[in-house]
């Protein structure tokens, strides 16, 4: 009963438009064929995927599965902060712009401290050691929420990537200032694929304490893993997950598909493919007259300025993508299954729409 996926009905709005990759689906079905299993994570699949994440990172980390990235970030940050603390992030950070105050809510009021937005790094969606230092040293009195966490998004919301050295440098400042380091890795796979480094090198070996390891945009049906490299921070985390309504009763259907992603490095293969399609899209879109690509893609997104009539014409043709993401730019996002045909069809329609 398997039907071929319709590769022409693909969109560039978000990598969450894509379906489930075959390997994740395989283990989802395997979990369903394994008979009755205990609920709430006491099953063989949750054990297995947790062990695989530990092997992947080559360290004894604590791993929790939640339904989505907002919960992963919000609960991770809540476990790192008291209510009077603050979290340093960029103005583009998903935790700042797209989580409806979830981090503040779940931490009972920890404030997000947004870094400056004018430096070249900031315009590419990145924090720098200087930006962190500026926020930490801005105030030291008790009338201001005490900085406690630096939150990095890897890959960033603007499709850029922190190098291992950049993460290390920020984590070094964080350590000196007694801050913890959180990484929003909704697109961690795309970043690791782009860097070509070992996943441990850009996380705990560089000083990251907690990683929200994204699975959904990489090909899972649902689910993100919260990975505590600093295991002291995960104390009572299970209670937070439960209280927040994020403890899946049939946990195995979140965790088993992770086996499919992790086995044979499918997560990296999926990410490399998405990144390569963004490269193809970038090159082709850049050749369309009147289109300005804002910055070269490092992962699976292309940011471009398109003339408004062309945007309207593309929407009228049924294409979906977001505007106003990077200072007026359109964001074109590729997924694990984006086909070259879909890229070419999009660019052909864009050329017509512009011309
Ligand atoms: C998609 C995304 C998330 C997770 O969003 P949910 O919709 O809550 O799953 C988190 N951070 C970034 C940078 C994202 O792009």
mmCIF file of C-alpha atoms and ligand atoms in Angstrom:
data_model
loop_
_atom_site.group_PDB
_atom_site.id
_atom_site.type_symbol
_atom_site.label_atom_id
_atom_site.label_comp_id
_atom_site.label_asym_id
_atom_site.label_seq_id
_atom_site.Cartn_x
_atom_site.Cartn_y
_atom_site.Cartn_z
ATOM 1 C CA UNK A 1 0.000 0.000 0.000
ATOM 2 C CA UNK A 2 2.920 2.390 -0.478
ATOM 3 C CA UNK A 3 2.289 5.149 -2.943
ATOM 4 C CA UNK A 4 5.042 7.250 -4.513
ATOM 5 C CA UNK A 5 5.468 10.655 -2.944
ATOM 6 C CA UNK A 6 4.306 13.476 -5.199
ATOM 7 C CA UNK A 7 7.568 15.332 -5.713
ATOM 8 C CA UNK A 8 5.945 18.068 -7.763
ATOM 9 C CA UNK A 9 3.640 19.087 -4.968
ATOM 10 C CA UNK A 10 6.484 20.400 -2.855
ATOM 11 C CA UNK A 11 6.798 23.800 -1.255
ATOM 12 C CA UNK A 12 9.568 26.033 0.042
ATOM 13 C CA UNK A 13 7.775 27.534 3.035
ATOM 14 C CA UNK A 14 9.316 25.359 5.721
ATOM 15 C CA UNK A 15 11.102 22.080 6.175
ATOM 16 C CA UNK A 16 8.149 21.056 8.331
ATOM 17 C CA UNK A 17 5.995 20.883 5.203
ATOM 18 C CA UNK A 18 7.781 17.630 4.320
ATOM 19 C CA UNK A 19 6.532 14.238 5.408
ATOM 20 C CA UNK A 20 8.213 11.402 7.279
ATOM 21 C CA UNK A 21 11.396 9.934 5.824
ATOM 22 C CA UNK A 22 11.238 6.198 4.978
ATOM 23 C CA UNK A 23 13.682 5.130 7.705
ATOM 24 C CA UNK A 24 11.752 6.949 10.438
ATOM 25 C CA UNK A 25 8.493 5.532 9.132
ATOM 26 C CA UNK A 26 10.002 2.027 9.092
ATOM 27 C CA UNK A 27 10.838 2.151 12.800
ATOM 28 C CA UNK A 28 7.521 3.812 13.615
ATOM 29 C CA UNK A 29 5.830 0.758 12.096
ATOM 30 C CA UNK A 30 8.297 -1.614 13.783
ATOM 31 C CA UNK A 31 7.307 -0.101 17.114
ATOM 32 C CA UNK A 32 3.707 -0.758 16.236
ATOM 33 C CA UNK A 33 4.541 -4.387 15.441
ATOM 34 C CA UNK A 34 6.380 -4.977 18.710
ATOM 35 C CA UNK A 35 3.233 -5.729 20.649
ATOM 36 C CA UNK A 36 2.285 -4.108 23.895
ATOM 37 C CA UNK A 37 4.963 -1.923 25.440
ATOM 38 C CA UNK A 38 5.047 0.070 28.668
ATOM 39 C CA UNK A 39 3.960 3.694 28.404
ATOM 40 C CA UNK A 40 5.675 6.976 29.279
ATOM 41 C CA UNK A 41 9.114 6.012 27.977
ATOM 42 C CA UNK A 42 9.725 2.727 29.803
ATOM 43 C CA UNK A 43 9.774 0.896 26.479
ATOM 44 C CA UNK A 44 12.545 -0.729 24.453
ATOM 45 C CA UNK A 45 12.406 1.929 21.726
ATOM 46 C CA UNK A 46 12.974 4.864 24.039
ATOM 47 C CA UNK A 47 15.856 2.956 25.644
ATOM 48 C CA UNK A 48 17.337 2.171 22.260
ATOM 49 C CA UNK A 49 17.125 5.673 20.796
ATOM 50 C CA UNK A 50 18.452 7.173 24.040
ATOM 51 C CA UNK A 51 21.440 4.811 23.889
ATOM 52 C CA UNK A 52 21.993 5.746 20.246
ATOM 53 C CA UNK A 53 22.026 9.461 21.085
ATOM 54 C CA UNK A 54 24.586 8.775 23.837
ATOM 55 C CA UNK A 55 26.718 6.804 21.382
ATOM 56 C CA UNK A 56 26.398 9.536 18.784
ATOM 57 C CA UNK A 57 27.657 12.190 21.191
ATOM 58 C CA UNK A 58 30.188 9.831 22.782
ATOM 59 C CA UNK A 59 29.147 10.829 26.279
ATOM 60 C CA UNK A 60 26.785 9.885 29.105
ATOM 61 C CA UNK A 61 24.131 12.528 28.523
ATOM 62 C CA UNK A 62 20.526 12.568 29.756
ATOM 63 C CA UNK A 63 17.949 12.463 26.970
ATOM 64 C CA UNK A 64 14.240 13.381 27.013
ATOM 65 C CA UNK A 65 11.790 13.317 24.114
ATOM 66 C CA UNK A 66 9.124 15.996 23.749
ATOM 67 C CA UNK A 67 6.589 16.776 21.038
ATOM 68 C CA UNK A 68 8.034 19.974 19.600
ATOM 69 C CA UNK A 69 10.794 22.527 19.569
ATOM 70 C CA UNK A 70 8.985 25.205 21.520
ATOM 71 C CA UNK A 71 8.555 22.819 24.429
ATOM 72 C CA UNK A 72 12.119 21.547 24.118
ATOM 73 C CA UNK A 73 13.533 25.081 24.273
ATOM 74 C CA UNK A 74 11.126 26.383 26.896
ATOM 75 C CA UNK A 75 11.555 23.465 29.279
ATOM 76 C CA UNK A 76 15.318 23.280 28.749
ATOM 77 C CA UNK A 77 15.676 26.988 29.536
ATOM 78 C CA UNK A 78 13.360 26.664 32.539
ATOM 79 C CA UNK A 79 15.641 23.952 33.901
ATOM 80 C CA UNK A 80 18.633 26.281 33.546
ATOM 81 C CA UNK A 81 17.082 29.414 35.087
ATOM 82 C CA UNK A 82 15.378 30.722 38.168
ATOM 83 C CA UNK A 83 12.543 33.188 37.621
ATOM 84 C CA UNK A 84 14.838 36.179 38.292
ATOM 85 C CA UNK A 85 17.410 35.066 35.695
ATOM 86 C CA UNK A 86 17.765 36.058 32.055
ATOM 87 C CA UNK A 87 18.686 34.375 28.783
ATOM 88 C CA UNK A 88 20.891 36.043 26.180
ATOM 89 C CA UNK A 89 19.850 35.519 22.560
ATOM 90 C CA UNK A 90 19.732 37.298 19.187
ATOM 91 C CA UNK A 91 16.778 39.395 17.989
ATOM 92 C CA UNK A 92 16.038 36.655 15.407
ATOM 93 C CA UNK A 93 16.042 33.817 17.949
ATOM 94 C CA UNK A 94 13.083 31.464 17.685
ATOM 95 C CA UNK A 95 12.757 31.629 21.483
ATOM 96 C CA UNK A 96 12.325 35.411 21.144
ATOM 97 C CA UNK A 97 10.152 35.690 18.051
ATOM 98 C CA UNK A 98 8.265 32.431 17.604
ATOM 99 C CA UNK A 99 7.485 30.736 20.900
ATOM 100 C CA UNK A 100 4.682 32.925 22.188
ATOM 101 C CA UNK A 101 6.535 33.656 25.414
ATOM 102 C CA UNK A 102 6.953 29.946 26.160
ATOM 103 C CA UNK A 103 10.457 30.252 27.647
ATOM 104 C CA UNK A 104 9.333 33.084 29.951
ATOM 105 C CA UNK A 105 6.147 31.235 30.892
ATOM 106 C CA UNK A 106 7.748 27.897 31.731
ATOM 107 C CA UNK A 107 10.574 29.550 33.666
ATOM 108 C CA UNK A 108 8.045 31.612 35.646
ATOM 109 C CA UNK A 109 9.372 34.886 34.292
ATOM 110 C CA UNK A 110 12.998 34.593 33.207
ATOM 111 C CA UNK A 111 13.587 37.432 30.777
ATOM 112 C CA UNK A 112 15.117 37.137 27.329
ATOM 113 C CA UNK A 113 17.912 39.657 26.816
ATOM 114 C CA UNK A 114 18.217 40.444 23.136
ATOM 115 C CA UNK A 115 21.695 41.246 21.832
ATOM 116 C CA UNK A 116 22.568 44.115 19.517
ATOM 117 C CA UNK A 117 21.450 43.764 15.921
ATOM 118 C CA UNK A 118 23.848 45.938 13.927
ATOM 119 C CA UNK A 119 27.164 44.115 13.766
ATOM 120 C CA UNK A 120 27.898 41.971 10.695
ATOM 121 C CA UNK A 121 27.560 38.790 12.774
ATOM 122 C CA UNK A 122 24.269 39.961 14.259
ATOM 123 C CA UNK A 123 22.878 40.638 10.792
ATOM 124 C CA UNK A 124 23.630 36.987 10.005
ATOM 125 C CA UNK A 125 21.665 35.865 13.042
ATOM 126 C CA UNK A 126 24.651 35.127 15.265
ATOM 127 C CA UNK A 127 25.780 36.060 18.737
ATOM 128 C CA UNK A 128 29.407 36.986 19.317
ATOM 129 C CA UNK A 129 31.544 36.891 22.468
ATOM 130 C CA UNK A 130 31.477 40.716 22.464
ATOM 131 C CA UNK A 131 27.690 40.845 22.252
ATOM 132 C CA UNK A 132 27.414 38.412 25.153
ATOM 133 C CA UNK A 133 29.986 40.306 27.172
ATOM 134 C CA UNK A 134 28.168 43.605 26.547
ATOM 135 C CA UNK A 135 24.908 42.216 27.905
ATOM 136 C CA UNK A 136 26.493 40.511 30.896
ATOM 137 C CA UNK A 137 28.395 43.601 31.977
ATOM 138 C CA UNK A 138 25.642 46.112 31.198
ATOM 139 C CA UNK A 139 24.197 45.904 34.684
ATOM 140 C CA UNK A 140 25.164 44.123 37.863
ATOM 141 C CA UNK A 141 22.609 45.517 40.274
ATOM 142 C CA UNK A 142 19.724 43.548 41.653
ATOM 143 C CA UNK A 143 17.136 45.607 39.793
ATOM 144 C CA UNK A 144 18.016 43.840 36.559
ATOM 145 C CA UNK A 145 17.417 40.116 35.832
ATOM 146 C CA UNK A 146 20.687 38.278 36.285
ATOM 147 C CA UNK A 147 22.082 36.748 33.058
ATOM 148 C CA UNK A 148 22.250 32.997 33.460
ATOM 149 C CA UNK A 149 22.123 31.391 30.011
ATOM 150 C CA UNK A 150 23.425 32.068 26.519
ATOM 151 C CA UNK A 151 21.170 30.575 23.874
ATOM 152 C CA UNK A 152 22.646 29.833 20.443
ATOM 153 C CA UNK A 153 20.603 28.612 17.494
ATOM 154 C CA UNK A 154 22.515 26.113 15.368
ATOM 155 C CA UNK A 155 21.910 26.449 12.426
ATOM 156 C CA UNK A 156 20.624 29.993 12.927
ATOM 157 C CA UNK A 157 17.226 31.340 11.938
ATOM 158 C CA UNK A 158 18.959 33.083 9.025
ATOM 159 C CA UNK A 159 20.472 29.912 7.639
ATOM 160 C CA UNK A 160 23.969 30.556 8.910
ATOM 161 C CA UNK A 161 26.164 28.323 11.016
ATOM 162 C CA UNK A 162 28.404 28.876 14.016
ATOM 163 C CA UNK A 163 31.823 27.333 13.475
ATOM 164 C CA UNK A 164 33.226 25.116 16.217
ATOM 165 C CA UNK A 165 35.613 27.946 17.123
ATOM 166 C CA UNK A 166 32.752 30.446 17.373
ATOM 167 C CA UNK A 167 30.777 28.189 19.711
ATOM 168 C CA UNK A 168 33.916 27.629 21.781
ATOM 169 C CA UNK A 169 34.602 31.353 22.047
ATOM 170 C CA UNK A 170 31.054 32.145 23.166
ATOM 171 C CA UNK A 171 31.047 29.243 25.618
ATOM 172 C CA UNK A 172 34.371 30.452 27.028
ATOM 173 C CA UNK A 173 32.863 33.869 27.802
ATOM 174 C CA UNK A 174 29.816 32.133 29.224
ATOM 175 C CA UNK A 175 31.951 30.025 31.509
ATOM 176 C CA UNK A 176 33.964 33.021 32.683
ATOM 177 C CA UNK A 177 30.693 34.848 33.464
ATOM 178 C CA UNK A 178 29.053 31.789 35.088
ATOM 179 C CA UNK A 179 26.458 31.371 32.360
ATOM 180 C CA UNK A 180 25.155 28.086 30.994
ATOM 181 C CA UNK A 181 25.011 27.436 27.263
ATOM 182 C CA UNK A 182 21.811 26.305 25.548
ATOM 183 C CA UNK A 183 21.691 25.324 21.888
ATOM 184 C CA UNK A 184 18.456 25.452 19.898
ATOM 185 C CA UNK A 185 19.225 22.723 17.392
ATOM 186 C CA UNK A 186 15.949 22.576 15.474
ATOM 187 C CA UNK A 187 18.270 22.347 12.438
ATOM 188 C CA UNK A 188 21.280 20.889 14.232
ATOM 189 C CA UNK A 189 21.587 18.185 11.557
ATOM 190 C CA UNK A 190 21.892 20.774 8.788
ATOM 191 C CA UNK A 191 24.582 22.605 10.749
ATOM 192 C CA UNK A 192 26.638 19.464 11.428
ATOM 193 C CA UNK A 193 26.294 18.420 7.786
ATOM 194 C CA UNK A 194 27.536 21.855 6.700
ATOM 195 C CA UNK A 195 30.415 21.928 9.173
ATOM 196 C CA UNK A 196 31.508 18.356 8.534
ATOM 197 C CA UNK A 197 32.527 18.103 12.182
ATOM 198 C CA UNK A 198 31.679 15.495 14.792
ATOM 199 C CA UNK A 199 28.432 16.408 16.601
ATOM 200 C CA UNK A 200 30.244 16.323 19.924
ATOM 201 C CA UNK A 201 32.793 18.903 18.715
ATOM 202 C CA UNK A 202 30.192 21.609 18.237
ATOM 203 C CA UNK A 203 28.263 20.747 21.434
ATOM 204 C CA UNK A 204 29.648 19.502 24.744
ATOM 205 C CA UNK A 205 33.282 19.495 23.690
ATOM 206 C CA UNK A 206 32.830 23.181 22.786
ATOM 207 C CA UNK A 207 31.026 23.979 26.053
ATOM 208 C CA UNK A 208 27.317 23.474 25.265
ATOM 209 C CA UNK A 209 25.382 22.308 28.335
ATOM 210 C CA UNK A 210 21.986 21.489 26.819
ATOM 211 C CA UNK A 211 21.071 20.769 23.204
ATOM 212 C CA UNK A 212 17.544 20.737 21.807
ATOM 213 C CA UNK A 213 18.154 18.227 19.038
ATOM 214 C CA UNK A 214 15.582 18.687 16.298
ATOM 215 C CA UNK A 215 14.065 15.648 14.629
ATOM 216 C CA UNK A 216 10.875 16.983 13.073
ATOM 217 C CA UNK A 217 12.450 19.122 10.355
ATOM 218 C CA UNK A 218 14.927 16.335 9.631
ATOM 219 C CA UNK A 219 12.265 13.756 8.716
ATOM 220 C CA UNK A 220 10.439 12.613 11.867
ATOM 221 C CA UNK A 221 6.664 12.708 12.163
ATOM 222 C CA UNK A 222 6.990 14.565 15.472
ATOM 223 C CA UNK A 223 9.465 14.924 18.275
ATOM 224 C CA UNK A 224 12.612 16.606 19.500
ATOM 225 C CA UNK A 225 15.230 15.315 21.923
ATOM 226 C CA UNK A 226 16.428 17.427 24.830
ATOM 227 C CA UNK A 227 20.010 16.360 25.472
ATOM 228 C CA UNK A 228 21.590 17.331 28.795
ATOM 229 C CA UNK A 229 25.372 17.195 28.639
ATOM 230 C CA UNK A 230 25.441 18.848 32.047
ATOM 231 C CA UNK A 231 23.446 16.162 33.802
ATOM 232 C CA UNK A 232 22.972 18.199 36.979
ATOM 233 C CA UNK A 233 20.631 20.435 34.959
ATOM 234 C CA UNK A 234 18.240 17.595 34.203
ATOM 235 C CA UNK A 235 17.278 17.084 37.827
ATOM 236 C CA UNK A 236 13.482 16.893 37.988
ATOM 237 C CA UNK A 237 13.257 17.488 34.230
ATOM 238 C CA UNK A 238 10.870 14.536 33.891
ATOM 239 C CA UNK A 239 8.415 16.383 36.144
ATOM 240 C CA UNK A 240 8.643 19.526 34.004
ATOM 241 C CA UNK A 241 7.944 17.505 30.898
ATOM 242 C CA UNK A 242 4.934 15.869 32.495
ATOM 243 C CA UNK A 243 3.538 19.103 33.957
ATOM 244 C CA UNK A 244 3.870 20.837 30.604
ATOM 245 C CA UNK A 245 1.796 18.150 28.930
ATOM 246 C CA UNK A 246 4.803 16.991 26.931
ATOM 247 C CA UNK A 247 5.126 13.458 28.260
ATOM 248 C CA UNK A 248 3.852 11.196 25.500
ATOM 249 C CA UNK A 249 1.985 8.264 26.931
ATOM 250 C CA UNK A 250 2.831 6.141 23.887
ATOM 251 C CA UNK A 251 6.371 7.525 23.933
ATOM 252 C CA UNK A 252 7.658 4.783 21.645
ATOM 253 C CA UNK A 253 6.028 6.432 18.632
ATOM 254 C CA UNK A 254 8.197 9.512 19.181
ATOM 255 C CA UNK A 255 11.369 7.633 20.105
ATOM 256 C CA UNK A 256 11.335 4.678 17.677
ATOM 257 C CA UNK A 257 11.523 6.879 14.549
ATOM 258 C CA UNK A 258 14.740 8.359 15.999
ATOM 259 C CA UNK A 259 16.303 4.921 15.511
ATOM 260 C CA UNK A 260 15.669 5.375 11.796
ATOM 261 C CA UNK A 261 17.327 8.799 11.782
ATOM 262 C CA UNK A 262 20.353 7.760 13.803
ATOM 263 C CA UNK A 263 21.050 4.379 12.226
ATOM 264 C CA UNK A 264 23.521 4.701 9.336
ATOM 265 C CA UNK A 265 23.622 8.487 9.862
ATOM 266 C CA UNK A 266 20.360 9.027 8.006
ATOM 267 C CA UNK A 267 19.987 12.325 9.905
ATOM 268 C CA UNK A 268 23.139 13.607 8.207
ATOM 269 C CA UNK A 269 22.177 12.240 4.820
ATOM 270 C CA UNK A 270 18.779 13.971 5.083
ATOM 271 C CA UNK A 271 20.460 17.208 6.103
ATOM 272 C CA UNK A 272 23.094 17.034 3.372
ATOM 273 C CA UNK A 273 20.387 16.563 0.799
ATOM 274 C CA UNK A 274 18.375 19.542 2.063
ATOM 275 C CA UNK A 275 21.528 21.658 2.141
ATOM 276 C CA UNK A 276 22.453 20.620 -1.421
ATOM 277 C CA UNK A 277 18.979 21.512 -2.698
ATOM 278 C CA UNK A 278 19.308 24.964 -1.082
ATOM 279 C CA UNK A 279 22.630 25.364 -2.893
ATOM 280 C CA UNK A 280 20.970 24.456 -6.192
ATOM 281 C CA UNK A 281 18.108 26.857 -5.472
ATOM 282 C CA UNK A 282 20.541 29.607 -4.487
ATOM 283 C CA UNK A 283 22.522 29.315 -7.709
ATOM 284 C CA UNK A 284 19.426 29.234 -9.922
ATOM 285 C CA UNK A 285 17.497 31.974 -8.104
ATOM 286 C CA UNK A 286 20.590 34.179 -8.140
ATOM 287 C CA UNK A 287 20.604 34.036 -11.948
ATOM 288 C CA UNK A 288 17.033 35.352 -12.231
ATOM 289 C CA UNK A 289 17.237 39.070 -13.118
ATOM 290 C CA UNK A 290 15.774 41.351 -10.471
ATOM 291 C CA UNK A 291 16.290 38.861 -7.655
ATOM 292 C CA UNK A 292 18.815 39.616 -4.958
ATOM 293 C CA UNK A 293 20.029 36.775 -2.786
ATOM 294 C CA UNK A 294 20.677 38.269 0.648
ATOM 295 C CA UNK A 295 23.475 35.997 1.794
ATOM 296 C CA UNK A 296 24.922 32.724 0.547
ATOM 297 C CA UNK A 297 23.186 29.707 2.106
ATOM 298 C CA UNK A 298 25.183 27.612 4.531
ATOM 299 C CA UNK A 299 22.395 25.159 5.286
ATOM 300 C CA UNK A 300 18.945 24.455 3.822
ATOM 301 C CA UNK A 301 17.484 27.943 3.356
ATOM 302 C CA UNK A 302 17.840 30.681 0.768
ATOM 303 C CA UNK A 303 17.022 34.288 1.643
ATOM 304 C CA UNK A 304 16.225 36.498 -1.323
ATOM 305 C CA UNK A 305 14.636 39.804 -2.132
ATOM 306 C CA UNK A 306 11.959 39.323 -4.786
ATOM 307 C CA UNK A 307 9.941 42.118 -6.400
ATOM 308 C CA UNK A 308 6.458 42.273 -4.823
ATOM 309 C CA UNK A 309 4.585 41.657 -8.121
ATOM 310 C CA UNK A 310 6.691 38.511 -8.609
ATOM 311 C CA UNK A 311 5.851 37.348 -5.077
ATOM 312 C CA UNK A 312 2.159 37.876 -5.771
ATOM 313 C CA UNK A 313 2.410 36.013 -9.069
ATOM 314 C CA UNK A 314 4.189 33.093 -7.367
ATOM 315 C CA UNK A 315 1.534 32.938 -4.654
ATOM 316 C CA UNK A 316 -1.163 33.023 -7.346
ATOM 317 C CA UNK A 317 0.501 30.010 -8.951
ATOM 318 C CA UNK A 318 0.183 28.144 -5.683
ATOM 319 C CA UNK A 319 3.754 28.418 -4.384
ATOM 320 C CA UNK A 320 4.092 28.909 -0.650
ATOM 321 C CA UNK A 321 6.974 30.647 1.113
ATOM 322 C CA UNK A 322 7.388 33.196 3.863
ATOM 323 C CA UNK A 323 8.200 36.886 3.526
ATOM 324 C CA UNK A 324 9.641 39.425 5.966
ATOM 325 C CA UNK A 325 11.922 36.959 7.677
ATOM 326 C CA UNK A 326 15.268 38.673 7.246
ATOM 327 C CA UNK A 327 14.572 42.361 7.014
ATOM 328 C CA UNK A 328 12.093 42.052 4.161
ATOM 329 C CA UNK A 329 13.590 39.023 2.459
ATOM 330 C CA UNK A 330 11.713 35.924 1.375
ATOM 331 C CA UNK A 331 12.794 32.646 2.903
ATOM 332 C CA UNK A 332 12.940 29.575 0.713
ATOM 333 C CA UNK A 333 13.425 26.426 2.716
ATOM 334 C CA UNK A 334 14.459 23.008 1.467
ATOM 335 C CA UNK A 335 13.701 19.721 3.202
ATOM 336 C CA UNK A 336 15.099 16.191 3.370
ATOM 337 C CA UNK A 337 12.956 15.222 0.372
ATOM 338 C CA UNK A 338 13.069 18.389 -1.748
ATOM 339 C CA UNK A 339 13.481 17.269 -5.341
ATOM 340 C CA UNK A 340 15.661 18.887 -7.973
ATOM 341 C CA UNK A 341 12.538 18.962 -10.168
ATOM 342 C CA UNK A 342 10.670 21.047 -7.580
ATOM 343 C CA UNK A 343 13.609 23.465 -7.338
ATOM 344 C CA UNK A 344 13.749 23.802 -11.109
ATOM 345 C CA UNK A 345 9.976 24.222 -11.419
ATOM 346 C CA UNK A 346 10.008 26.930 -8.756
ATOM 347 C CA UNK A 347 12.844 28.808 -10.470
ATOM 348 C CA UNK A 348 11.202 28.518 -13.899
ATOM 349 C CA UNK A 349 7.983 30.001 -12.502
ATOM 350 C CA UNK A 350 9.965 32.713 -10.742
ATOM 351 C CA UNK A 351 11.761 33.660 -13.959
ATOM 352 C CA UNK A 352 8.371 34.010 -15.664
ATOM 353 C CA UNK A 353 6.954 35.959 -12.726
ATOM 354 C CA UNK A 354 9.847 38.414 -12.712
ATOM 355 C CA UNK A 355 10.035 38.756 -16.488
HETATM 356 C C1 LIG B 1 11.139 25.116 13.915
HETATM 357 C C2 LIG B 1 12.014 25.695 14.957
HETATM 358 C C3 LIG B 1 11.833 25.384 16.314
HETATM 359 C C4 LIG B 1 10.737 24.469 16.803
HETATM 360 O O1 LIG B 1 9.466 24.924 16.549
HETATM 361 P P1 LIG B 1 8.155 24.089 16.917
HETATM 362 O O2 LIG B 1 7.173 24.553 15.905
HETATM 363 O O3 LIG B 1 7.771 24.435 18.288
HETATM 364 O O4 LIG B 1 8.486 22.639 16.787
HETATM 365 C C5 LIG B 1 12.730 25.901 17.223
HETATM 366 N N1 LIG B 1 13.750 26.676 16.842
HETATM 367 C C6 LIG B 1 13.957 26.997 15.548
HETATM 368 C C7 LIG B 1 15.129 27.835 15.178
HETATM 369 C C8 LIG B 1 13.081 26.526 14.569
HETATM 370 O O5 LIG B 1 13.287 26.846 13.287
#
